[in-house]
One Martini backbone bead per residue (centre of mass of N, CA, C, O) as a GRO file, in nm:
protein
  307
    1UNK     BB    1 -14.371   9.664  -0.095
    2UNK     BB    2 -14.233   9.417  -0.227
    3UNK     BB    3 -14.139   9.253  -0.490
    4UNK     BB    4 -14.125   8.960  -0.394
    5UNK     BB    5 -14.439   9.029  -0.230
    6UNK     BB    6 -14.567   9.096  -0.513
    7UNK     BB    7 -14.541   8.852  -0.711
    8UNK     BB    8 -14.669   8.661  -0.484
    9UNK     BB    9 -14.972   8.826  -0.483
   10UNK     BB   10 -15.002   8.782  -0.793
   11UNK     BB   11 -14.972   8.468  -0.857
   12UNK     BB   12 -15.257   8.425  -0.690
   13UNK     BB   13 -15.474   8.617  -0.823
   14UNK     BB   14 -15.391   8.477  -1.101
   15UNK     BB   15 -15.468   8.204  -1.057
   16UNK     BB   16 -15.794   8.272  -0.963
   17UNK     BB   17 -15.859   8.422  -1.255
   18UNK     BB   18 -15.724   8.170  -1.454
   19UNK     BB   19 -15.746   7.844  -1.350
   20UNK     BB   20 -16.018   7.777  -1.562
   21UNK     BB   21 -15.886   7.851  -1.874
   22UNK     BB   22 -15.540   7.845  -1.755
   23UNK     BB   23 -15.233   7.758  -1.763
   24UNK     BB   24 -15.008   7.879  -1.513
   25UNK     BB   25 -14.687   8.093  -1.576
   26UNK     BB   26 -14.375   8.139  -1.416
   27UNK     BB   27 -14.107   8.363  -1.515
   28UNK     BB   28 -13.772   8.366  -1.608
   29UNK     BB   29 -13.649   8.616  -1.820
   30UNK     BB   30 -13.385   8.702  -2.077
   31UNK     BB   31 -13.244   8.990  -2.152
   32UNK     BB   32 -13.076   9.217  -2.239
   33UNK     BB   33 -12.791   9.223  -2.073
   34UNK     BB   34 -12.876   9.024  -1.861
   35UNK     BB   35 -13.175   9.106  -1.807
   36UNK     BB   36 -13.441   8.980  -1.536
   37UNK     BB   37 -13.779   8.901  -1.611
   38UNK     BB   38 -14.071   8.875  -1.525
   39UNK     BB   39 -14.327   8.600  -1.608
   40UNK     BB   40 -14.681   8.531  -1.743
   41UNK     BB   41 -14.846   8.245  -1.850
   42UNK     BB   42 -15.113   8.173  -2.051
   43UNK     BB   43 -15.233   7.825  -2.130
   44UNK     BB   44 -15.433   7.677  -2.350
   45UNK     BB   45 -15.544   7.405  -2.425
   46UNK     BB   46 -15.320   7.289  -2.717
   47UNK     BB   47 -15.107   7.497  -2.681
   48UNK     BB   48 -14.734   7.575  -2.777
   49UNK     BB   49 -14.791   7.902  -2.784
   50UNK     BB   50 -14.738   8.213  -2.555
   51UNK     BB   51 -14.733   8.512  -2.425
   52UNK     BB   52 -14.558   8.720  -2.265
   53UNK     BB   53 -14.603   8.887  -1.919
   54UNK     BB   54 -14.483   9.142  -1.818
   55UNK     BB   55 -14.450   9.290  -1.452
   56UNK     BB   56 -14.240   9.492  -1.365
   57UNK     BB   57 -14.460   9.752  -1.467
   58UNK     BB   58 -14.659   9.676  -1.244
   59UNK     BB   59 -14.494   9.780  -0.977
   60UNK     BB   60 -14.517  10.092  -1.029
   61UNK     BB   61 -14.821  10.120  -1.035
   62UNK     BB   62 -14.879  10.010  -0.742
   63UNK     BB   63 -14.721  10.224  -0.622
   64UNK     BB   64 -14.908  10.451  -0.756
   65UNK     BB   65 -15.173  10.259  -0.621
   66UNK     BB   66 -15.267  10.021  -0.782
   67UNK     BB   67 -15.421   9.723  -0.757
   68UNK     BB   68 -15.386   9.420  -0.791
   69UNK     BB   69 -15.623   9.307  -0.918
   70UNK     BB   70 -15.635   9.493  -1.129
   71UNK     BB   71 -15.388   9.402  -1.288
   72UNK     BB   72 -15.467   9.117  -1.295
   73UNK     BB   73 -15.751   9.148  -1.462
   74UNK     BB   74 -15.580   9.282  -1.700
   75UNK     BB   75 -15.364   9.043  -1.764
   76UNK     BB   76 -15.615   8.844  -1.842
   77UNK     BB   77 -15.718   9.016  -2.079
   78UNK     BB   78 -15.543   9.018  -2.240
   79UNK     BB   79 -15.537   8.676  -2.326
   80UNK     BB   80 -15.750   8.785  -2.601
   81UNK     BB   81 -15.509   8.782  -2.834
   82UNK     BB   82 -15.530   8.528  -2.981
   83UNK     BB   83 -15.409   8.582  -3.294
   84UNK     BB   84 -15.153   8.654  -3.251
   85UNK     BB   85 -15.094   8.393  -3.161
   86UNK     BB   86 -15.178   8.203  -3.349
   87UNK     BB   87 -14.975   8.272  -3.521
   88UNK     BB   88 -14.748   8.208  -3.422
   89UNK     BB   89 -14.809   7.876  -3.372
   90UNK     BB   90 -14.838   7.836  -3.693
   91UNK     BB   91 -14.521   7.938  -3.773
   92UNK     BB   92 -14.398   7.704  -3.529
   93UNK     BB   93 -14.478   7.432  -3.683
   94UNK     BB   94 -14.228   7.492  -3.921
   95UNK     BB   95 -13.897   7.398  -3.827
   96UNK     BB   96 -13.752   7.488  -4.108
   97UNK     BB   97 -13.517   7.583  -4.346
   98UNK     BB   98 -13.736   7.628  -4.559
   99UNK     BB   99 -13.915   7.857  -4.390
  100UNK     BB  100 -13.645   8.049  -4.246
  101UNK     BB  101 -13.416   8.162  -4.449
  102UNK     BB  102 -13.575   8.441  -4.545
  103UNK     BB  103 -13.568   8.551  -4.163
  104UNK     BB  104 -13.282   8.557  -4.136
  105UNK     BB  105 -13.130   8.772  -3.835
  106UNK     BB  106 -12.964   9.010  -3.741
  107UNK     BB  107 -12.766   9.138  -3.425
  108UNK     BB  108 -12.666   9.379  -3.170
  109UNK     BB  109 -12.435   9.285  -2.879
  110UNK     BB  110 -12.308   9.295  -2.566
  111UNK     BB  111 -12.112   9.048  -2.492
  112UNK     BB  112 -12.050   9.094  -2.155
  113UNK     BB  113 -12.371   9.152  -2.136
  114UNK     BB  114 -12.424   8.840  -2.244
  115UNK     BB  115 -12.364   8.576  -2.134
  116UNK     BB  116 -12.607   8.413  -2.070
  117UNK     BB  117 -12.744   8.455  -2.323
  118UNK     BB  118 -12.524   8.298  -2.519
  119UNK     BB  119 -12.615   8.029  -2.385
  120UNK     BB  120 -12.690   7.833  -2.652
  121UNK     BB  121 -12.568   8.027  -2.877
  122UNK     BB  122 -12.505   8.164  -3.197
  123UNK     BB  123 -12.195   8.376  -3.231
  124UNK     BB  124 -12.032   8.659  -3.344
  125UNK     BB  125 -11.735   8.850  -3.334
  126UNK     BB  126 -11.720   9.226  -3.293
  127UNK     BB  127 -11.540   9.346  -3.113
  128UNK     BB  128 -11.734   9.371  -2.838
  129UNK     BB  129 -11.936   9.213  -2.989
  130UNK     BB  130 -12.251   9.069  -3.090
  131UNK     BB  131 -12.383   8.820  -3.309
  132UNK     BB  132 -12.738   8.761  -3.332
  133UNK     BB  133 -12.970   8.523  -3.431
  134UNK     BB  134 -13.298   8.531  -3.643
  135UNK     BB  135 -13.661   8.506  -3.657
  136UNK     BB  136 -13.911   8.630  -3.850
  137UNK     BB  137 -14.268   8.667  -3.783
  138UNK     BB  138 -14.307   8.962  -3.748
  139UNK     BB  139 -14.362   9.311  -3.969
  140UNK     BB  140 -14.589   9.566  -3.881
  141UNK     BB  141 -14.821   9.734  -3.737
  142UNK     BB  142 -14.799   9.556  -3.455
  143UNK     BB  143 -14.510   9.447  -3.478
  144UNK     BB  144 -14.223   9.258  -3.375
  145UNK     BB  145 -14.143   8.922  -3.426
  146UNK     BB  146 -13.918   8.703  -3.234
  147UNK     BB  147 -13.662   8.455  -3.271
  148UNK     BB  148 -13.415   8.286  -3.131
  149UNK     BB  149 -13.138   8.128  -3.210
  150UNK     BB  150 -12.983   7.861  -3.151
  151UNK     BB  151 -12.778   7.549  -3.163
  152UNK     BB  152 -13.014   7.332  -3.184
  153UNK     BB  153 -13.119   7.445  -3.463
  154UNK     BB  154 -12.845   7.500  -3.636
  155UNK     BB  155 -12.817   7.171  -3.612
  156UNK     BB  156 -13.067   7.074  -3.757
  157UNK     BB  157 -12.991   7.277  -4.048
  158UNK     BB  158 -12.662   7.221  -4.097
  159UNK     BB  159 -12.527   7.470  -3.980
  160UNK     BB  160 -12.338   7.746  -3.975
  161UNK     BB  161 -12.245   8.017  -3.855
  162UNK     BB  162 -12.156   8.155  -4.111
  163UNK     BB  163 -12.449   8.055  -4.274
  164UNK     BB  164 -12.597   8.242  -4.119
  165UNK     BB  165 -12.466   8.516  -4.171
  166UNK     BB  166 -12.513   8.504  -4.478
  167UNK     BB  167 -12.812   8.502  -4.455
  168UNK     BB  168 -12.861   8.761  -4.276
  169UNK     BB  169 -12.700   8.971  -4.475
  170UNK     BB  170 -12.936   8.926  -4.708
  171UNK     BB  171 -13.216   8.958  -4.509
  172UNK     BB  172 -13.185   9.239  -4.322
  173UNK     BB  173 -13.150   9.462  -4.546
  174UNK     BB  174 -13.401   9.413  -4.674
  175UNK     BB  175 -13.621   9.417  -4.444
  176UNK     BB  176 -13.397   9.667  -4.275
  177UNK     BB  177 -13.332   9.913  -4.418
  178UNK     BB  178 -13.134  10.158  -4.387
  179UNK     BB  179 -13.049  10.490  -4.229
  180UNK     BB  180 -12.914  10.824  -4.303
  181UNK     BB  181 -12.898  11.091  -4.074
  182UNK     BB  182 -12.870  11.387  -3.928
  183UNK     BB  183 -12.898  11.524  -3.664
  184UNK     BB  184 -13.087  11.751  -3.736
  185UNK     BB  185 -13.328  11.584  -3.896
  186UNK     BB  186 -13.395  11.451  -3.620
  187UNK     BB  187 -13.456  11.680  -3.442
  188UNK     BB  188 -13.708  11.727  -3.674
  189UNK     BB  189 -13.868  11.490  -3.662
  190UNK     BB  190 -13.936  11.528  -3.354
  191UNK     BB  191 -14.042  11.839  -3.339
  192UNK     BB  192 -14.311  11.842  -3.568
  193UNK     BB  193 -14.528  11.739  -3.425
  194UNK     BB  194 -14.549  11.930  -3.214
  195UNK     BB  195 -14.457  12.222  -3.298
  196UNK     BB  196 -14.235  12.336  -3.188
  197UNK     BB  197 -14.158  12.680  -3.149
  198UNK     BB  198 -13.999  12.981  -3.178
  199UNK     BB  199 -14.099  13.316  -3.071
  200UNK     BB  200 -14.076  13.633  -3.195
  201UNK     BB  201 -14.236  13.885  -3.037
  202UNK     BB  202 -14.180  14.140  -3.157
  203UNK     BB  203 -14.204  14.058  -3.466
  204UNK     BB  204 -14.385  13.766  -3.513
  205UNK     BB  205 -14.199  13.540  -3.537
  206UNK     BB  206 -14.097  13.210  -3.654
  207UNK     BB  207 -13.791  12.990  -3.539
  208UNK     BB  208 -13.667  12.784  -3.625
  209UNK     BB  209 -13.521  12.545  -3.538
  210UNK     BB  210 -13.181  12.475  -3.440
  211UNK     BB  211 -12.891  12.287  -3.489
  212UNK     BB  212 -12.547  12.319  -3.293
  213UNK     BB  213 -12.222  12.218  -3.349
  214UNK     BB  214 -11.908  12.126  -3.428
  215UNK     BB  215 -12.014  11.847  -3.526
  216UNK     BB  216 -12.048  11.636  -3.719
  217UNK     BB  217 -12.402  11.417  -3.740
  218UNK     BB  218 -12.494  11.092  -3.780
  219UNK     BB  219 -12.749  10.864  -3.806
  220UNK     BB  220 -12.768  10.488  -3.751
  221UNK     BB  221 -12.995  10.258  -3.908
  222UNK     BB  222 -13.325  10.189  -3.961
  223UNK     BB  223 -13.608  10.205  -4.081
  224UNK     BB  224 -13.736  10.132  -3.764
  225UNK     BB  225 -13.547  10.162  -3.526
  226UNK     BB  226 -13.550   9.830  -3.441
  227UNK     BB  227 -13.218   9.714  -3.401
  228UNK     BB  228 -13.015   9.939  -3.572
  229UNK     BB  229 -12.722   9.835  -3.515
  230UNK     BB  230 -12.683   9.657  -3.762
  231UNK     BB  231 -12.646   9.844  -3.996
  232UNK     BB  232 -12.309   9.815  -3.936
  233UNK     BB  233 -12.321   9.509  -4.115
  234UNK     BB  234 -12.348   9.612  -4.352
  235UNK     BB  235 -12.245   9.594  -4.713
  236UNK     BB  236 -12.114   9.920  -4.723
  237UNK     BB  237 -12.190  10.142  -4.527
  238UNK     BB  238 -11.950  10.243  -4.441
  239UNK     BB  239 -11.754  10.262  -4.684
  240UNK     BB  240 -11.930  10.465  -4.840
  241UNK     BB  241 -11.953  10.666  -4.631
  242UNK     BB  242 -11.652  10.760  -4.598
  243UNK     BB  243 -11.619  10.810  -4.908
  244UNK     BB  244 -11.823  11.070  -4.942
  245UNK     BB  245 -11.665  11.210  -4.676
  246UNK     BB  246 -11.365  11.148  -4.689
  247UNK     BB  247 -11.352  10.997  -4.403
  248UNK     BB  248 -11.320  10.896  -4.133
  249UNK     BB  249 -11.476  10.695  -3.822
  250UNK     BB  250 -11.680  10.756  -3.564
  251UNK     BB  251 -11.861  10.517  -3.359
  252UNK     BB  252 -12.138  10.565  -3.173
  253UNK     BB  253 -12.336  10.374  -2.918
  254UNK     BB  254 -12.647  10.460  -2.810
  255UNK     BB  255 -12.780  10.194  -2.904
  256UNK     BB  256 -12.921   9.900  -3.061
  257UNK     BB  257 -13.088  10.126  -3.257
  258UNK     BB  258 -12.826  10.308  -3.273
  259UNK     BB  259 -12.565  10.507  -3.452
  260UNK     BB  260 -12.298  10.743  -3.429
  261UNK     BB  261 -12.157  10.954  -3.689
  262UNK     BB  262 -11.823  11.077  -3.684
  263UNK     BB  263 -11.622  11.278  -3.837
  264UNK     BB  264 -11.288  11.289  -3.850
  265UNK     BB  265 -11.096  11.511  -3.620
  266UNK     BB  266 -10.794  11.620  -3.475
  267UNK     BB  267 -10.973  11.775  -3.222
  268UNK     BB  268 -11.113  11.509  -3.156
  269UNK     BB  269 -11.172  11.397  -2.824
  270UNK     BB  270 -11.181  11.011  -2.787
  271UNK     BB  271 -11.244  11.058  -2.456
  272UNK     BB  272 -11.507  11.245  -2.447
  273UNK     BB  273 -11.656  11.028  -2.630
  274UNK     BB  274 -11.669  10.827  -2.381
  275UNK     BB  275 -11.803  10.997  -2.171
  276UNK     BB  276 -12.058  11.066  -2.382
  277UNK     BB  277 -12.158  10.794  -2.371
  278UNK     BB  278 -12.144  10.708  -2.035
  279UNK     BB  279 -12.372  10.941  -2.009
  280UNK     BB  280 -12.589  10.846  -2.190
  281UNK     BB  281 -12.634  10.548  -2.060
  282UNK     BB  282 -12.665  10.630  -1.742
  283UNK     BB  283 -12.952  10.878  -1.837
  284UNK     BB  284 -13.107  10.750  -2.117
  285UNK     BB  285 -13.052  10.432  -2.108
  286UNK     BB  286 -13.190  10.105  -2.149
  287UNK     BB  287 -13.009   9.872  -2.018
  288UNK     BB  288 -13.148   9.681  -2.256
  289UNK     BB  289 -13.014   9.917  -2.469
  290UNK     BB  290 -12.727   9.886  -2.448
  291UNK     BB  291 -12.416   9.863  -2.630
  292UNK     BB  292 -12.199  10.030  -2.509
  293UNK     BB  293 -11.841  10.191  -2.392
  294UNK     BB  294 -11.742  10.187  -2.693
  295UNK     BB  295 -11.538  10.346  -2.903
  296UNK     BB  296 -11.544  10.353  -3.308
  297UNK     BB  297 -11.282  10.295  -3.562
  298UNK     BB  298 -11.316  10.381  -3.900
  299UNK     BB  299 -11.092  10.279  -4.200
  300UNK     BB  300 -11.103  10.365  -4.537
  301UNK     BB  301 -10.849  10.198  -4.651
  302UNK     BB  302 -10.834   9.939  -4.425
  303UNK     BB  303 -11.149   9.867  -4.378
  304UNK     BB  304 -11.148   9.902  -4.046
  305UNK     BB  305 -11.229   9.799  -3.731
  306UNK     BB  306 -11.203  10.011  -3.406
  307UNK     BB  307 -11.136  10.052  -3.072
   0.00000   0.00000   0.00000
């Protein structure tokens, strides 16, 4: 079955076991990079605010064997997380600029592959990149909530994008400090849950992992790892960190995630590093996940980054 007549027979399924309890609400979602998710919504009469449940993954599953009810009657059980929602709900009935100044956050997109989805919203330019404005409605251990400021609510604010960007200058470092670690010690982070290591039979000894490079490499992120590469937008991150290693930098953009940071050295081909971002782009990361593939070069004396 195709994913358009897989869609249309969930449609159907969906609306039979649930439109006893909910309005049922199909649509298609613009995320990140232009890519196009689709989803449904169920919503109890009296609420304003109800999280989508994205299909697209559930169209794997069915290739993979399972029955279009069985996914059906899944995706109507999950519509049980009342609390979430009405949180959300409770959040977004007061959208005053002093109920949510304290929570703009900014975020960092590929400018080209975001046209759609930046239509009808604020956001400043930084080398091929787009900077997109968010409230930020919760941060704890179930996940991240948020949402895009509009053209519209930042003009009900009687705000400028550029004290948008103010505000998020001052809130996002607040709420999601730095993180800078070298390519070493995460992917001994990476490899400890795990425990493996490798083992010399003969002597029975242990030989801790070892990464090893031509060149050095930090890992430039935030605290939790997710929308991290806006961490290269704080004040004095990246001035700071080429001041200590008294480098010039360039700047690898791995993911929406987090960026590459690699001390200039003169053997170093930039054209090398452009191919191994977009071959890491194009077989690592997921599509709605990529950041550029353009490689950035600051420069530590005129404080300037540049394509």
């Amino acid at each position: 079955m195709q994913y358009e007549d897989f869609l249309a027979h969930m449609q159907v399924c969906i609306e039979q076991m649930a439109k006893s309890n909910y309005q049922v609400q199909f649509h298609s979602i613009m995320k990140n990079n232009d890519v196009e998710l689709n989803g449904v919504i169920l919503m109890k009469e009296g609420e304003r605010v109800s999280p989508t449940i994205y299909l697209n993954p559930y169209y794997d599953r069915y290739l993979q064997g399972e029955s279009i009810p069985r996914l059906c009657k899944e995706i109507v059980e999950l519509r049980v997380i009342t609390m979430r929602e009405n949180l959300l709900d409770e959040a977004t009935e007061d959208m005053s600029l002093e109920r949510w100044k304290d929570k703009v956050i900014y975020r960092l997109v590929n400018r080209k592959s975001n046209k759609k989805r930046l239509e009808g919203v604020p956001f400043m330019q930084i080398v091929d990149l787009a900077i997109t404005f968010h409230c930020l409605v919760r941060n704890n251990e179930d996940g991240i909530g948020s949402f895009i400021i509009t053209r519209e609510l930042m003009e009900s604010w009687n705000l400028t994008v550029r004290e948008l960007y103010q505000l998020a200058g001052v809130n996002t470092p607040r709420l999601f400090p730095s993180s800078i670690k070298t390519m070493e010690d995460v992917l001994q982070d990476m490899l400890e849950p795990m425990k493996e290591e490798i083992v010399d039979e003969d002597h029975e000894q242990e030989i801790p992992f070892q990464f090893e490079s031509p060149h050095s490499m930090y890992i430039l992120s935030n605290s939790n790892g997710i929308n991290g590469a806006s961490a290269l937008l704080y004040p004095e991150v990246i001035e700071n960190f080429s001041n200590t290693i008294k480098s010039n930098v360039y700047i690898l953009p791995s993911s929406i995630h987090e960026v590459i940071l690699v001390p200039f050295q003169e053997e170093i081909d930039k054209s090398q590093l452009i191919q191994m971002v977009n071959e890491v782009n194009e077989t690592q990361v997921a599509k709605e996940e990529v950041l550029s593939t353009s490689v950035y070069y600051y420069d530590r004396l005129r404080k300037e980054l540049t394509v």
